Coordinates of C-alpha atoms in Angstrom, one line a residue:
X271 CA 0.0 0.0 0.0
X272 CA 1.2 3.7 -0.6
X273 CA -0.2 6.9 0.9
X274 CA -1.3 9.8 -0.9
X275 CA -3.7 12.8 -0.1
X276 CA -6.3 14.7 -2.3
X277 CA -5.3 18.3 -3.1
X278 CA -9.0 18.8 -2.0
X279 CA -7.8 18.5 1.6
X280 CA -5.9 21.6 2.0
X281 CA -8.8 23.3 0.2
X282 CA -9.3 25.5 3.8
X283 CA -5.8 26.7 3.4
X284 CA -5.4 27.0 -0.4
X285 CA -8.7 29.3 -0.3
X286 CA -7.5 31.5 2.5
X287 CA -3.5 31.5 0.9
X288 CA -1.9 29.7 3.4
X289 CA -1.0 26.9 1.0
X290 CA -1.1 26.7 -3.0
X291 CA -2.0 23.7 -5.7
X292 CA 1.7 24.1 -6.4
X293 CA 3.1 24.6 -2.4
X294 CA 1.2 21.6 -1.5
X295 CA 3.3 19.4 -2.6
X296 CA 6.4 20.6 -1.1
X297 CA 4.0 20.5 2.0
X298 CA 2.8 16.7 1.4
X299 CA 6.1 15.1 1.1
X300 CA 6.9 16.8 4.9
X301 CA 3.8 15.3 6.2
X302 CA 5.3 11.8 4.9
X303 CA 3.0 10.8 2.1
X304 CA 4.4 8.8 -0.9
X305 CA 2.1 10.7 -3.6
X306 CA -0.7 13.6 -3.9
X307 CA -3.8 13.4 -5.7
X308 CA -4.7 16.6 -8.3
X309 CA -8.4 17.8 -8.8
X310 CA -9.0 20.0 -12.3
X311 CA -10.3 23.0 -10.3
X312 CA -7.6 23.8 -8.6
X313 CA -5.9 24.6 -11.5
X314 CA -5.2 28.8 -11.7
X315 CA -8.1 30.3 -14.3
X316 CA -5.2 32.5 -15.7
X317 CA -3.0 29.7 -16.5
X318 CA -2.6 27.7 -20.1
X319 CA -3.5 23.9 -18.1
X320 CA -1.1 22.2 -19.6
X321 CA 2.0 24.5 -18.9
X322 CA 0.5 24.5 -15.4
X323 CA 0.8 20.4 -15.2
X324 CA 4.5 21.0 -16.6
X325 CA 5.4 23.1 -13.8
X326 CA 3.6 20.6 -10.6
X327 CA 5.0 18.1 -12.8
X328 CA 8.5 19.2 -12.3
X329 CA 7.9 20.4 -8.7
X330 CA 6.8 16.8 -8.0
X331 CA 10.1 15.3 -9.1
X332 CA 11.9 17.9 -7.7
X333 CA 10.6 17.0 -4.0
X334 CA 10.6 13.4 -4.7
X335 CA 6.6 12.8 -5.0
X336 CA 4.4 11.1 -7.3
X337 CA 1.2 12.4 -8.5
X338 CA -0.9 9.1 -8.1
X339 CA -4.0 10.1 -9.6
X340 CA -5.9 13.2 -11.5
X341 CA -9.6 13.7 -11.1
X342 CA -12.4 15.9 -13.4
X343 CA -15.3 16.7 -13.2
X344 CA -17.9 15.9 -16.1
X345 CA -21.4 15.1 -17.3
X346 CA -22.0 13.0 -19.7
X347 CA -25.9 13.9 -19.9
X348 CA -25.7 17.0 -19.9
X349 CA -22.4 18.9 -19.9
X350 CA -20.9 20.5 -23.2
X351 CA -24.6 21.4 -23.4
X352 CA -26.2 18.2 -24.1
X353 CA -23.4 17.0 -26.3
X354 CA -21.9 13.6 -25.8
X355 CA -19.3 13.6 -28.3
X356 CA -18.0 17.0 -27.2
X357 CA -18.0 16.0 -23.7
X358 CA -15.7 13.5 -24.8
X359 CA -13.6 15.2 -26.4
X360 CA -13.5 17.7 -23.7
X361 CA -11.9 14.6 -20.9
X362 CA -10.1 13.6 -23.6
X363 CA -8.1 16.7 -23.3
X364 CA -8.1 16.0 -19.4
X365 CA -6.2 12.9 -20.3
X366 CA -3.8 14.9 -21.8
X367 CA -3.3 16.6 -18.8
X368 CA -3.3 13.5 -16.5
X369 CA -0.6 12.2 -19.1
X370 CA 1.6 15.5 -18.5
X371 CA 1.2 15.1 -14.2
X372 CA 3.1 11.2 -15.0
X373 CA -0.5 9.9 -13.0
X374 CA -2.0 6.0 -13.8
X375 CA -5.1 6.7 -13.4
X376 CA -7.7 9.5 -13.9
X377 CA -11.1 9.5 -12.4
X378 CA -13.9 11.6 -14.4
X379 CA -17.7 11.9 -12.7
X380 CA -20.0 10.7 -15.2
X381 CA -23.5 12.2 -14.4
X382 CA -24.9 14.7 -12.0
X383 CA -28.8 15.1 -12.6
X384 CA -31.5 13.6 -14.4
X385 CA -33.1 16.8 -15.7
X386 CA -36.6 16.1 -17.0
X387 CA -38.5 13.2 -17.3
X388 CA -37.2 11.9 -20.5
X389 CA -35.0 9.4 -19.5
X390 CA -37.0 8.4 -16.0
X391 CA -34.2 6.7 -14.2
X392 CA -30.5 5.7 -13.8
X393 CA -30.9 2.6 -16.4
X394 CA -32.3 4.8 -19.0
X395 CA -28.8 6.7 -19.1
X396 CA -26.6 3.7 -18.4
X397 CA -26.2 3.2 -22.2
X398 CA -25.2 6.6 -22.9
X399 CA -22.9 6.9 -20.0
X400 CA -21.4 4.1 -20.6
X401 CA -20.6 4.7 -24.2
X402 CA -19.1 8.4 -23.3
X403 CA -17.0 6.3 -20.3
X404 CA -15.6 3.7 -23.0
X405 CA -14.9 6.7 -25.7
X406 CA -12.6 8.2 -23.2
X407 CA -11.0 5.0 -21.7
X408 CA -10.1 3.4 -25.3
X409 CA -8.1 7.0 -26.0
X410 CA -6.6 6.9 -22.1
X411 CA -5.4 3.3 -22.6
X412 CA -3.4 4.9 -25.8
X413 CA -1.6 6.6 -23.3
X414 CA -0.7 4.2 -20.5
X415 CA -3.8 5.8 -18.2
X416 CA -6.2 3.9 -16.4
X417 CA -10.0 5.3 -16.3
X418 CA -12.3 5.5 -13.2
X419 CA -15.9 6.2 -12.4
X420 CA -16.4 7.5 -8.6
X421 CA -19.4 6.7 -6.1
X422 CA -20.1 10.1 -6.4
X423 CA -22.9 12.5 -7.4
X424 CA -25.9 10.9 -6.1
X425 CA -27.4 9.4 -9.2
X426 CA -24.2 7.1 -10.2
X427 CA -23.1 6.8 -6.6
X428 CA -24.7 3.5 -5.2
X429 CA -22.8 0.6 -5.1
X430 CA -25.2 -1.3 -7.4
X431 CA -25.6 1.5 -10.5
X432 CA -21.5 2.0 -10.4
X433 CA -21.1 -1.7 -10.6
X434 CA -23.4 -1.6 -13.2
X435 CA -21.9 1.4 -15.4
X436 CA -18.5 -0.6 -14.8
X437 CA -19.8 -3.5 -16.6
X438 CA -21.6 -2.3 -18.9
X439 CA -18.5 -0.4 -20.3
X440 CA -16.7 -4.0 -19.8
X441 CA -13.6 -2.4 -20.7
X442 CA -10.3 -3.7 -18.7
X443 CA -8.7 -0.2 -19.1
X444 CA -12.3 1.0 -16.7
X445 CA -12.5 0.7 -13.2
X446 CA -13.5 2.4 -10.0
X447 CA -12.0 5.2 -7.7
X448 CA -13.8 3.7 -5.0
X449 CA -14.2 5.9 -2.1
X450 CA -15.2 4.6 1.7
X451 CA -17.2 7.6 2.7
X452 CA -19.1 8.4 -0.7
X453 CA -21.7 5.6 -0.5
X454 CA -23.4 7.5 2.8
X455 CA -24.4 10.3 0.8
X456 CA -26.9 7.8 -0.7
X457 CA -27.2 5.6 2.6
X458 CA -25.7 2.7 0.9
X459 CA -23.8 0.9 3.8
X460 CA -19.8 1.3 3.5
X461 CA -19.3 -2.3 4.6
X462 CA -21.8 -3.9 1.9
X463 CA -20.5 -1.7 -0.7
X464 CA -16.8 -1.3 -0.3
X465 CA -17.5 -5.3 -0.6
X466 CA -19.3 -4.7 -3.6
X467 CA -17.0 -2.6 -5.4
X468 CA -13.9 -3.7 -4.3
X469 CA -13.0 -6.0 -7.3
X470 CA -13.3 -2.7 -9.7
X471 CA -10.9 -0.6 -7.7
X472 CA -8.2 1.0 -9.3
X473 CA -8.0 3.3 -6.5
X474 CA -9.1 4.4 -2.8
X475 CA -10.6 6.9 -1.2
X476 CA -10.3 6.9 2.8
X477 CA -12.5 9.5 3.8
X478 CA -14.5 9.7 7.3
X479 CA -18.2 11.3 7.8
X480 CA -20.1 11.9 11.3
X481 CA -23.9 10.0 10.3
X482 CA -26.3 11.3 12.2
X483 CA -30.1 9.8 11.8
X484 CA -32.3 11.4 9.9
X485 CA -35.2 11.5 12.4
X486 CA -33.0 13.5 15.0
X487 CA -33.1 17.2 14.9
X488 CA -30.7 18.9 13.1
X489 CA -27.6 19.0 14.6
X490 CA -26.7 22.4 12.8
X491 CA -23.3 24.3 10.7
X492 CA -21.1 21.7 8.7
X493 CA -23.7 19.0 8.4
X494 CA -25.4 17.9 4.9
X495 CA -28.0 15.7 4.0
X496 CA -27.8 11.9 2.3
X497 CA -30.2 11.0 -0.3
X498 CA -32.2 9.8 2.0
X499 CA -32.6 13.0 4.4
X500 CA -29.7 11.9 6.9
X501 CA -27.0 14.1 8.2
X502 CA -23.5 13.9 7.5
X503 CA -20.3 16.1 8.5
X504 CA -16.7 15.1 7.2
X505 CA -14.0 14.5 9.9
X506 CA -11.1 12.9 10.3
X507 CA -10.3 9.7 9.3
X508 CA -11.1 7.6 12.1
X509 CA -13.1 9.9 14.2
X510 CA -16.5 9.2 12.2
X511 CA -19.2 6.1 11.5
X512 CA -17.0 4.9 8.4
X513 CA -15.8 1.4 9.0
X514 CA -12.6 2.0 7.6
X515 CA -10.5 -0.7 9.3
X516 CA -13.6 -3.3 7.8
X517 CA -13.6 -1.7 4.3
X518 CA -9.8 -2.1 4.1
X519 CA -10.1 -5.9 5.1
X520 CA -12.8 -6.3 2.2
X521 CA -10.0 -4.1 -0.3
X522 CA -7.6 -7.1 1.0
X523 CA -9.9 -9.5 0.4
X524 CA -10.1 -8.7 -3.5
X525 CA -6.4 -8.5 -3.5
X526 CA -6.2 -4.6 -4.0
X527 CA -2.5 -3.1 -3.1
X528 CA -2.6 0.3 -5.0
X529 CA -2.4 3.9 -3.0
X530 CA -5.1 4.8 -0.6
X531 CA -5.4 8.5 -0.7
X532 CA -7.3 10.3 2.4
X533 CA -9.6 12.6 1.6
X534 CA -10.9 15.2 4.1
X535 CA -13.4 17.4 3.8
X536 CA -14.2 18.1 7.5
X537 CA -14.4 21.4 9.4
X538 CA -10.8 20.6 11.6
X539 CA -8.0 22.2 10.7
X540 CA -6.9 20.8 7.8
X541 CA -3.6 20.1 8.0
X542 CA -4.1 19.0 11.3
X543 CA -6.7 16.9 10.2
X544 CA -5.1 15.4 7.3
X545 CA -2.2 14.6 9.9
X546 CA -4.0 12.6 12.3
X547 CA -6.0 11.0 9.6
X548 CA -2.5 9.7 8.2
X549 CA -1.9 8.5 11.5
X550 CA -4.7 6.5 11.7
X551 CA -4.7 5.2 8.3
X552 CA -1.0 3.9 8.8
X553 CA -2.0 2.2 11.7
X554 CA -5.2 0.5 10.1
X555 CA -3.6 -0.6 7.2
X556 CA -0.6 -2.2 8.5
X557 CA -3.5 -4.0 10.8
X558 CA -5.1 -5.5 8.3
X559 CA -2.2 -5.9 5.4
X560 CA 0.7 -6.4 7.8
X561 CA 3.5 -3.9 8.6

């Protein structure tokens, strides 16, 4: 196993200036990760992308990091205005990018809202997501890059529809980013579905949520709501309802050994937070895979 974070993490401190997409790394390798994880919206508006990948690129080599994994955003309902084939095109441009950053694998969302009632449900898009997933995974294989879908979004987030999408695509080059945490936001039990999806991972997510039922009152500021009206709060890896130490055992169980990124998203300090999490997450892991 290998550690790496999401530049998501730091997203308290790269907002206020503390920290930058670029300073980050420098900032990861001191916190004793082997890799960092990229999002495209970090990326600086008044920057060419790819010159920008150059230069965290180089940065990265210079410190002694990897870049283990590049994730986008899409829609392939209806982003690009409605337009498949542009949509397409447009990740295929991310996989340029992913290409330039030296990362395996990229993970690109597939769907974010059924608008209208012409489709009617998650199997009525399944066809077209899966052809705009296998379009961009045929073009990433060219390159030596490895495709994911995420449990993320709500619609293609349960277990069962993201095993679906993966095999309907039924492309070895297309896999899952599968992340511990995600599957709450649509009350789909981490345990089950970590155990689901493990066989499709190409990579991890270790993130942690406070779950608080639905039929309590709300407990107020930094708390969201699942699909299914409960209440979640990120947190630290290992301080929240996410069976991580169980989820890891099911990734063992499928023979996964590829990094395990932490993701935090909670209202901690973040680089405290991250810290701790990494703590907890080396302590887990060598539980279940052996020091």
């Amino acid at each position: 196993m290998k550690f790496s974070v999401s530049v998501y993490s730091f997203m308290q401190y790269i907002q206020d200036g503390r920290l930058t997409p670029f300073s980050c790394i420098e900032k990861v390798k001191e916190m004793g990760f082997d890799a960092i994880e990229y999002v495209d919206f970090v990326f600086p508006k008044d920057e060419d992308p790819a010159e920008y990948a150059k230069k965290l690129r180089a940065e990265a080599d210079r410190v002694g990091l990897a870049i283990s994994n590049y994730a986008v955003g899409a829609d392939l309902l209806g982003g690009s205005e409605g337009n498949l084939e542009a949509e397409v095109e447009r990740l295929k441009a991310q996989v340029d990018i992913a290409a330039i950053l030296g990362c395996p694998t990229m993970r690109h969302d597939t769907i974010f809202a059924i608008p209208n009632r012409t489709y009617h449900g998650y199997d009525n898009v399944l066809e077209r997501l899966a052809k705009g997933c296998l379009a961009v995974t045929e073009y990433a294989a060219q390159k030596g890059i490895k495709t994911m879908t995420e449990n993320h979004g709500f619609i293609s987030q349960d277990s069962l529809r993201v095993e679906k999408l993966i095999n309907t695509v039924a492309n070895d080059n297309f896999g899952q980013l599968v992340d511990m945490g995600n599957f709450l936001c649509v009350d789909d039990d981490p345990v089950t579905a970590v155990g689901r999806c493990a066989p499709y991972a190409f990579y991890v997510h270790a993130k942690d949520f406070i779950v608080k039922s639905g039929q309590a009152a709300d407990p107020g500021q930094g708390f969201f709501l699942s699909r299914g009206g409960n209440f979640l709060r990120g947190t630290v890896v290992g301080h929240g309802d996410v069976p991580v130490v169980q989820c890891l055992r099911a990734l063992k169980g499928a023979g996964y050994d590829g990094y395990i990124a932490i993701e935090f998203e909670g209202m901690e300090d973040c680089l405290k937070g991250v810290a701790i999490g990494l703590e907890n997450l080396r302590r887990y892991v060598a539980e279940v895979y052996g020091a």
